[in-house]
Every structure is written in C-alpha cells, then in structure tokens.
mmCIF file of C-alpha atoms in Angstrom:
data_model
loop_
_atom_site.group_PDB
_atom_site.id
_atom_site.type_symbol
_atom_site.label_atom_id
_atom_site.label_comp_id
_atom_site.label_asym_id
_atom_site.label_seq_id
_atom_site.Cartn_x
_atom_site.Cartn_y
_atom_site.Cartn_z
ATOM 1 C CA MET A 133 11.804 44.340 2.779
ATOM 2 C CA SER A 134 15.436 43.614 3.690
ATOM 3 C CA VAL A 135 16.718 40.139 4.459
ATOM 4 C CA GLN A 136 16.857 41.045 8.133
ATOM 5 C CA GLU A 137 13.193 42.105 8.030
ATOM 6 C CA GLN A 138 11.970 38.978 6.172
ATOM 7 C CA ASP A 139 8.551 37.747 7.229
ATOM 8 C CA PRO A 140 8.991 34.633 9.442
ATOM 9 C CA GLY A 141 6.121 33.025 7.530
ATOM 10 C CA GLU A 142 8.039 33.388 4.270
ATOM 11 C CA ASP A 143 11.072 31.715 5.832
ATOM 12 C CA ILE A 144 8.931 28.796 7.001
ATOM 13 C CA GLN A 145 7.409 28.402 3.536
ATOM 14 C CA ALA A 146 10.876 28.349 1.998
ATOM 15 C CA ARG A 147 11.993 25.640 4.424
ATOM 16 C CA LEU A 148 8.828 23.636 3.824
ATOM 17 C CA ALA A 149 9.720 23.540 0.121
ATOM 18 C CA GLU A 150 12.651 21.270 1.058
ATOM 19 C CA TRP A 151 10.279 18.577 2.394
ATOM 20 C CA GLN A 152 8.378 15.931 0.453
ATOM 21 C CA GLN A 153 6.221 12.905 1.218
ATOM 22 C CA GLY A 154 8.378 10.108 2.614
ATOM 23 C CA ASP A 155 10.968 12.399 4.215
ATOM 24 C CA PHE A 156 11.722 11.535 7.810
ATOM 25 C CA THR A 157 13.428 12.734 10.955
ATOM 26 C CA LEU A 158 15.087 10.990 13.854
ATOM 27 C CA THR A 159 14.529 14.090 15.991
ATOM 28 C CA CYS A 160 11.012 13.165 17.098
ATOM 29 C CA VAL A 161 10.623 9.800 18.867
ATOM 30 C CA ASP A 162 7.386 10.567 20.728
ATOM 31 C CA LEU A 163 3.976 9.721 19.347
ATOM 32 C CA LEU A 164 0.917 11.346 20.911
ATOM 33 C CA PHE A 165 -2.395 9.492 20.982
ATOM 34 C CA LEU A 166 -5.587 9.296 23.052
ATOM 35 C CA ASP A 167 -6.372 6.427 25.401
ATOM 36 C CA VAL A 168 -8.808 5.423 28.112
ATOM 37 C CA PRO A 169 -8.124 7.718 31.099
ATOM 38 C CA GLN A 170 -6.718 6.404 34.355
ATOM 39 C CA ASN A 171 -8.827 9.064 36.001
ATOM 40 C CA GLY A 172 -12.465 8.173 35.448
ATOM 41 C CA ASP A 173 -13.477 11.824 35.637
ATOM 42 C CA GLU A 174 -11.969 12.551 32.213
ATOM 43 C CA PRO A 175 -13.379 11.302 28.874
ATOM 44 C CA TYR A 176 -9.893 10.433 27.548
ATOM 45 C CA GLU A 177 -6.223 10.833 28.289
ATOM 46 C CA ALA A 178 -3.351 12.062 26.113
ATOM 47 C CA VAL A 179 -0.510 9.525 26.106
ATOM 48 C CA PHE A 180 3.026 9.747 24.728
ATOM 49 C CA ASP A 181 4.572 6.647 23.186
ATOM 50 C CA GLY A 182 8.324 7.155 23.239
ATOM 51 C CA SER A 183 9.252 3.880 21.557
ATOM 52 C CA ALA A 184 9.482 5.242 17.996
ATOM 53 C CA GLU A 185 12.819 5.542 16.203
ATOM 54 C CA GLY A 186 11.680 8.689 14.407
ATOM 55 C CA CYS A 187 8.821 9.974 12.259
ATOM 56 C CA VAL A 188 8.090 9.944 8.524
ATOM 57 C CA VAL A 189 5.824 12.423 6.747
ATOM 58 C CA ILE A 190 2.871 10.810 4.958
ATOM 59 C CA SER A 191 1.081 14.007 3.863
ATOM 60 C CA GLN A 192 1.179 14.582 0.113
ATOM 61 C CA THR A 193 3.980 16.879 -1.007
ATOM 62 C CA CYS A 194 1.502 19.429 -2.351
ATOM 63 C CA ASP A 195 -0.062 19.636 1.123
ATOM 64 C CA ILE A 196 3.307 19.926 2.827
ATOM 65 C CA VAL A 197 4.292 23.002 0.826
ATOM 66 C CA ARG A 198 0.830 24.600 0.898
ATOM 67 C CA GLU A 199 0.557 27.916 2.768
ATOM 68 C CA ILE A 200 0.400 27.573 6.552
ATOM 69 C CA GLY A 201 -2.591 29.894 6.706
ATOM 70 C CA ILE A 202 -4.563 27.406 4.582
ATOM 71 C CA LEU A 203 -3.150 24.098 5.827
ATOM 72 C CA PRO A 204 -1.116 24.524 9.041
ATOM 73 C CA ASN A 205 -0.360 20.858 9.819
ATOM 74 C CA VAL A 206 1.115 17.710 8.298
ATOM 75 C CA ILE A 207 0.595 14.053 9.187
ATOM 76 C CA VAL A 208 3.452 11.839 10.324
ATOM 77 C CA CYS A 209 3.767 8.143 11.187
ATOM 78 C CA PRO A 210 6.344 6.573 13.488
ATOM 79 C CA LEU A 211 9.418 4.709 12.364
ATOM 80 C CA VAL A 212 9.556 1.419 14.251
ATOM 81 C CA LYS A 213 11.910 -1.525 14.601
ATOM 82 C CA ILE A 214 10.934 -4.902 13.159
ATOM 83 C CA ASP A 215 12.533 -8.343 13.044
ATOM 84 C CA GLN A 216 13.820 -10.138 9.936
ATOM 85 C CA GLN A 217 10.695 -12.262 9.611
ATOM 86 C CA ARG A 218 8.503 -9.166 9.446
ATOM 87 C CA ARG A 219 10.885 -7.547 6.967
ATOM 88 C CA ALA A 220 10.561 -10.564 4.677
ATOM 89 C CA ALA A 221 6.760 -10.335 4.894
ATOM 90 C CA ILE A 222 6.871 -6.652 3.926
ATOM 91 C CA GLU A 223 9.062 -7.369 0.898
ATOM 92 C CA LYS A 224 6.570 -10.028 -0.200
ATOM 93 C CA GLY A 225 3.695 -7.579 0.085
ATOM 94 C CA GLN A 226 2.119 -9.425 3.019
ATOM 95 C CA ALA A 227 2.233 -6.615 5.603
ATOM 96 C CA PRO A 228 0.430 -3.527 4.255
ATOM 97 C CA ARG A 229 0.615 -1.893 7.681
ATOM 98 C CA TYR A 230 4.290 -1.117 7.072
ATOM 99 C CA GLY A 231 6.156 0.924 4.455
ATOM 100 C CA LEU A 232 9.787 0.864 3.359
ATOM 101 C CA VAL A 233 11.856 4.031 3.717
ATOM 102 C CA ASP A 234 15.290 4.824 2.286
ATOM 103 C CA GLY A 235 18.128 5.997 4.495
ATOM 104 C CA VAL A 236 17.295 3.920 7.570
ATOM 105 C CA PRO A 237 18.593 0.502 8.714
ATOM 106 C CA ASP A 238 16.829 -2.557 7.301
ATOM 107 C CA ASP A 239 15.118 -3.209 10.643
ATOM 108 C CA ILE A 240 13.325 0.163 10.656
ATOM 109 C CA VAL A 241 10.117 0.836 8.685
ATOM 110 C CA ALA A 242 7.145 3.213 8.703
ATOM 111 C CA ASP A 243 4.106 2.080 10.692
ATOM 112 C CA PHE A 244 1.032 3.410 8.863
ATOM 113 C CA SER A 245 -1.349 2.154 11.544
ATOM 114 C CA ARG A 246 -0.396 5.032 13.853
ATOM 115 C CA ALA A 247 -0.332 8.688 12.913
ATOM 116 C CA MET A 248 -0.390 12.142 14.428
ATOM 117 C CA SER A 249 -0.595 15.734 13.228
ATOM 118 C CA VAL A 250 2.253 18.172 13.763
ATOM 119 C CA SER A 251 2.421 21.851 12.920
ATOM 120 C CA LYS A 252 4.503 22.924 9.973
ATOM 121 C CA ARG A 253 6.303 25.348 12.270
ATOM 122 C CA LEU A 254 7.525 22.364 14.246
ATOM 123 C CA LEU A 255 8.262 20.281 11.157
ATOM 124 C CA VAL A 256 10.758 22.764 9.725
ATOM 125 C CA ASP A 257 12.697 22.720 13.005
ATOM 126 C CA TRP A 258 13.351 18.999 12.644
ATOM 127 C CA GLU A 259 16.433 17.642 10.896
ATOM 128 C CA ARG A 260 15.106 16.413 7.560
ATOM 129 C CA LYS A 261 16.360 13.253 5.882
ATOM 130 C CA ARG A 262 15.343 12.128 2.396
ATOM 131 C CA GLY A 263 13.146 9.035 2.567
ATOM 132 C CA CYS A 264 12.602 8.416 -1.161
ATOM 133 C CA ASN A 265 15.728 8.810 -3.262
ATOM 134 C CA ASN A 266 14.142 8.798 -6.711
ATOM 135 C CA GLU A 267 10.817 9.133 -8.487
ATOM 136 C CA GLN A 268 10.196 5.390 -8.477
ATOM 137 C CA LYS A 269 10.680 5.220 -4.705
ATOM 138 C CA CYS A 270 8.352 8.211 -4.273
ATOM 139 C CA MET A 271 5.693 6.419 -6.294
ATOM 140 C CA GLY A 272 6.259 3.197 -4.374
ATOM 141 C CA PHE A 273 5.819 4.955 -1.032
ATOM 142 C CA ALA A 274 2.631 6.652 -2.245
ATOM 143 C CA LEU A 275 1.290 3.297 -3.444
ATOM 144 C CA SER A 276 2.046 1.788 -0.037
ATOM 145 C CA LEU A 277 -0.069 4.499 1.572
ATOM 146 C CA GLU A 278 -2.829 4.031 -0.987
ATOM 147 C CA ARG A 279 -2.811 0.309 -0.393
ATOM 148 C CA PHE A 280 -3.119 0.632 3.388
ATOM 149 C CA PHE A 281 -5.688 3.431 3.522
ATOM 150 C CA GLY A 282 -7.559 2.714 0.288
ATOM 151 C CA ARG A 283 -8.012 -1.063 0.216
ATOM 152 C CA PHE A 284 -11.506 -2.261 -0.607
ATOM 153 C CA ALA A 285 -13.133 -4.247 2.204
ATOM 154 C CA PHE A 286 -14.170 -7.487 0.516
ATOM 155 C CA PRO A 287 -16.969 -9.415 2.263
ATOM 156 C CA ASP A 288 -15.845 -12.009 4.813
ATOM 157 C CA ALA A 289 -17.266 -14.920 2.802
ATOM 158 C CA PHE A 290 -15.310 -13.798 -0.263
ATOM 159 C CA ASN A 291 -12.073 -13.480 1.703
ATOM 160 C CA GLU A 292 -12.558 -16.890 3.286
ATOM 161 C CA SER A 293 -13.202 -18.451 -0.121
ATOM 162 C CA LEU A 294 -9.911 -17.082 -1.437
ATOM 163 C CA ARG A 295 -7.774 -18.040 1.549
ATOM 164 C CA PRO A 296 -6.319 -21.215 -0.100
ATOM 165 C CA LEU A 297 -5.687 -19.285 -3.329
ATOM 166 C CA ARG A 298 -3.762 -16.624 -1.464
ATOM 167 C CA ARG A 299 -1.637 -19.233 0.299
ATOM 168 C CA ALA A 300 -0.901 -20.988 -2.965
ATOM 169 C CA ILE A 301 0.130 -17.798 -4.737
ATOM 170 C CA TYR A 302 2.333 -16.574 -1.890
ATOM 171 C CA SER A 303 4.068 -19.953 -1.599
ATOM 172 C CA LYS A 304 4.546 -20.546 -5.351
ATOM 173 C CA HIS A 305 5.352 -17.039 -6.551
ATOM 174 C CA ALA A 306 9.135 -17.373 -6.193
ATOM 175 C CA LYS A 307 9.359 -20.988 -7.365
ATOM 176 C CA ASN A 308 11.131 -21.967 -10.580
ATOM 177 C CA SER A 309 8.035 -23.721 -11.894
ATOM 178 C CA ASP A 310 5.468 -23.006 -14.596
ATOM 179 C CA LEU A 311 3.119 -21.651 -11.947
ATOM 180 C CA GLY A 312 5.825 -19.463 -10.448
ATOM 181 C CA LYS A 313 6.834 -18.082 -13.836
ATOM 182 C CA ALA A 314 3.187 -17.438 -14.704
ATOM 183 C CA LEU A 315 2.581 -15.618 -11.413
ATOM 184 C CA ARG A 316 5.645 -13.447 -11.952
ATOM 185 C CA SER A 317 4.217 -12.491 -15.337
ATOM 186 C CA ILE A 318 1.148 -10.980 -13.669
ATOM 187 C CA ARG A 319 1.063 -7.296 -12.832
ATOM 188 C CA GLU A 320 -2.229 -7.175 -10.961
ATOM 189 C CA ILE A 321 -5.345 -9.223 -10.256
ATOM 190 C CA ARG A 322 -8.695 -7.442 -10.194
ATOM 191 C CA VAL A 323 -12.113 -8.781 -9.197
ATOM 192 C CA LEU A 324 -15.280 -8.109 -11.185
ATOM 193 C CA PRO A 325 -18.547 -9.016 -9.393
ATOM 194 C CA HIS A 326 -21.466 -9.597 -11.741
ATOM 195 C CA ALA A 327 -23.952 -8.538 -9.054
ATOM 196 C CA ASN A 328 -23.927 -6.232 -6.057
ATOM 197 C CA TRP A 329 -21.586 -7.406 -3.310
ATOM 198 C CA ASP A 330 -24.524 -7.624 -0.891
ATOM 199 C CA ASP A 331 -26.717 -9.698 -3.201
ATOM 200 C CA GLU A 332 -27.917 -12.638 -1.086
ATOM 201 C CA LYS A 333 -28.733 -14.953 -4.009
ATOM 202 C CA SER A 334 -25.660 -15.099 -6.228
ATOM 203 C CA VAL A 335 -22.547 -13.038 -6.937
ATOM 204 C CA PRO A 336 -20.653 -14.566 -9.897
ATOM 205 C CA ILE A 337 -16.991 -13.537 -9.989
ATOM 206 C CA THR A 338 -14.586 -12.881 -12.860
ATOM 207 C CA PHE A 339 -10.881 -12.318 -12.245
ATOM 208 C CA PHE A 340 -9.118 -9.847 -14.521
ATOM 209 C CA ILE A 341 -5.512 -11.052 -14.791
ATOM 210 C CA LEU A 342 -3.512 -7.980 -15.797
ATOM 211 C CA LEU A 343 -0.249 -9.104 -17.341
ATOM 212 C CA GLU A 344 3.099 -7.382 -17.422
ATOM 213 C CA ASP A 345 4.291 -6.009 -20.751
ATOM 214 C CA ASN A 346 5.686 -8.693 -23.058
ATOM 215 C CA ALA A 347 9.300 -7.780 -22.311
ATOM 216 C CA ASP A 348 8.734 -8.149 -18.568
ATOM 217 C CA ARG A 349 6.903 -11.491 -18.671
ATOM 218 C CA GLU A 350 8.578 -14.836 -18.083
ATOM 219 C CA PHE A 351 5.875 -16.421 -20.238
ATOM 220 C CA GLU A 352 4.925 -14.346 -23.261
ATOM 221 C CA GLU A 353 1.941 -16.379 -24.469
ATOM 222 C CA ARG A 354 -1.297 -15.665 -22.624
ATOM 223 C CA ASP A 355 -2.569 -19.212 -23.035
ATOM 224 C CA THR A 356 0.575 -20.546 -21.334
ATOM 225 C CA ILE A 357 -0.029 -18.272 -18.354
ATOM 226 C CA LYS A 358 -3.721 -19.115 -18.209
ATOM 227 C CA ASN A 359 -3.068 -22.856 -18.315
ATOM 228 C CA ALA A 360 -0.516 -22.562 -15.516
ATOM 229 C CA ILE A 361 -2.812 -20.672 -13.111
ATOM 230 C CA ALA A 362 -6.280 -21.974 -14.078
ATOM 231 C CA ASP A 363 -6.211 -24.965 -11.738
ATOM 232 C CA LYS A 364 -5.716 -22.778 -8.655
ATOM 233 C CA PHE A 365 -8.718 -20.623 -9.562
ATOM 234 C CA ASP A 366 -10.894 -23.554 -10.633
ATOM 235 C CA LYS A 367 -10.405 -25.162 -7.223
ATOM 236 C CA ILE A 368 -11.801 -22.194 -5.271
ATOM 237 C CA ALA A 369 -14.421 -23.559 -2.872
ATOM 238 C CA TRP A 370 -16.832 -20.644 -2.913
ATOM 239 C CA MET A 371 -18.893 -19.700 0.108
ATOM 240 C CA ALA A 372 -22.405 -18.458 -0.678
ATOM 241 C CA PRO A 373 -23.423 -16.226 -2.316
ATOM 242 C CA PHE A 374 -20.186 -16.171 -4.334
ATOM 243 C CA CYS A 375 -19.497 -18.422 -7.304
ATOM 244 C CA SER A 376 -17.436 -18.607 -10.485
ATOM 245 C CA HIS A 377 -18.722 -16.745 -13.526
ATOM 246 C CA GLU A 378 -18.702 -18.668 -16.794
ATOM 247 C CA ASN A 379 -15.759 -16.463 -17.750
ATOM 248 C CA LEU A 380 -13.770 -16.937 -14.551
ATOM 249 C CA LEU A 381 -10.395 -15.770 -15.893
ATOM 250 C CA TYR A 382 -9.874 -12.928 -18.335
ATOM 251 C CA LEU A 383 -6.249 -12.246 -19.236
ATOM 252 C CA THR A 384 -5.484 -8.738 -20.421
ATOM 253 C CA THR A 385 -3.049 -5.829 -20.087
ATOM 254 C CA LEU A 386 -3.470 -2.270 -18.930
ATOM 255 C CA SER A 387 -3.320 -1.058 -22.514
ATOM 256 C CA ASP A 388 -6.015 -3.528 -23.619
ATOM 257 C CA MET A 389 -8.360 -3.163 -20.655
ATOM 258 C CA THR A 390 -11.235 -0.723 -20.985
ATOM 259 C CA ALA A 391 -11.590 2.117 -18.493
ATOM 260 C CA ALA A 392 -15.052 0.819 -17.584
ATOM 261 C CA ASP A 393 -13.721 -2.651 -16.721
ATOM 262 C CA TYR A 394 -10.949 -1.153 -14.624
ATOM 263 C CA LEU A 395 -13.235 1.212 -12.707
ATOM 264 C CA ASN A 396 -15.905 -1.443 -12.140
ATOM 265 C CA SER A 397 -13.415 -3.977 -10.748
ATOM 266 C CA TYR A 398 -11.563 -4.156 -7.444
ATOM 267 C CA SER A 399 -7.868 -4.719 -6.882
ATOM 268 C CA LEU A 400 -7.084 -7.970 -5.117
ATOM 269 C CA ASP A 401 -4.278 -7.627 -2.603
ATOM 270 C CA LEU A 402 -2.339 -10.383 -4.342
ATOM 271 C CA ASN A 403 -1.082 -7.742 -6.763
ATOM 272 C CA THR A 404 1.276 -6.538 -4.038
ATOM 273 C CA LEU A 405 3.658 -9.392 -4.844
ATOM 274 C CA SER A 406 4.492 -7.688 -8.102
ATOM 275 C CA PHE A 407 4.456 -4.263 -6.490
ATOM 276 C CA ALA A 408 6.821 -5.259 -3.685
ATOM 277 C CA ARG A 409 9.334 -6.637 -6.170
ATOM 278 C CA ARG A 410 9.356 -3.402 -8.163
ATOM 279 C CA PHE A 411 9.761 -1.360 -4.974
ATOM 280 C CA GLN A 412 12.848 -3.332 -3.975
ATOM 281 C CA GLU A 413 14.428 -2.990 -7.413
ATOM 282 C CA GLY A 414 13.880 0.776 -7.542
#
C-alpha cells in the first residue's frame, strides 16, 4: 500500500503512539456530564460545563495506544483554576482530588473528581502537550490517580479517632524540631488491624512506620524516630471498637517488611506528605 493509500486507522494508531498518561490539551474546554433534567419527561439531561481550562488524559498509556477496534475511547479529566491556598494544600498532600501537571501555570491543576470519555479519533485531533516531563513525574501522576481512586475507606470511628493525629502531623511536618525531623524521615504509614474492620467487640491497631532509606532520613536511628513520634500515637483517643495493640508502633523499611505484612495492612493517607515532597522535587 502506498503512502497515499495508507489505512486511516493506521495513521490514527501512529498518532496515538505520541500520547501518554498525563498529556493534556488546551483545545477542549467543555466537559460533558449528566444532570437532573429541566424537563421532567426525561430521565436525565446532558450538560456541558465550559469552565475548564483544558483536559488531561488519565487513561493508562498502554490503553491509550491500544488498537481502536479493541479499546476505542480514553478517559480525560478537566484542568481547572485554583487559588494559592488550594495549591499549598495540594503540595502538602491534603487535596487528593487534584493532581499536578507540568507545562501549565501554577494555578491550573487536574481535577480527578470529574471525568469523561472521548474517542481516540477525537483525541488525536487535539493539540497534545506533554504533562509529565520525566519518568519520576509520570510515576507521581500515576500515584496521584491511584491515591484518589484507590484509597481504602476506613471506618468513620477510626477516622474520627485519628483526626488529632492528622492535624498534629500536618502542622509539625515542616518544623525544625525533633518531631518534624522524625516525620520527614518517614516514607509511609500503614495500618494493621488485628481483627476484621467490622468486628463490634475490639479492633486492636498497629501502625507500620515505613522509614526512608538511611541516606534520606534526617534521623538515622530508629529509636530516635520512635521516641519523637510515640507521644502523638499514644495520645490517640480511640472510639470503639478501635484500640491500641500492645505493639502500637512498628518501625521498619520496605526492604525489611514482609510481603504479607504489606498486603495485610492499609496505607494511611498521611504518607502523602512524603509523596508530595518527592513529586515537587522531581
């Protein structure tokens, strides 16, 4: 087949190969969604929201480049404007609804709470802009999506019990204190329940404190870190049926932790402090 006779589908596939997760366009500023109809005779109404600044692709790269005949659409989220206060919350890991994208002004971010499907034939007609400039940024964007769509729904009583702990960690994380240095030496906090979450009698809790590698810690000694943070965990006022396990804190690293302990525990959203810092440095 000559170049002039090239299958249009092959051309689309070649253009799709230029796209990856996190790429965006400023061409599309309309978001389509369903709402309660103004006309009561219809079950729903299609509405266009034209307030977006553009759209970012959140489909995985492997799905973007997959053959149209197998997977004809991709998923996009709007790019929206935010104020400086919201931007600061995102950088601290306190606003999982939003994701940071390269190549746009600081007051524009991805809004993961709204999404729509678009055909790949339409996607390749948009002007593509690279949204993740290196592998680390690609991983950071993927982790942002995983965090928003994959977070475990802890029981209300558990979340309420940890509210003061969360406030303390968010407020002390950047401080030049022993607690601040200890918190910045933590990579992730995971929760191990020693009973089913819905057990009505008692659910003892252990926190796995996953530390950064030695070179990346501000405190190298584990006992120093444990002593600095223990008071905040000891003061948790548990709501029933939750309580502290006799081994409330267990300090470890990813290389030391067993696969079983990792899979049987649940990531606490406090780990996003460390994640957000790495994303900004990438």
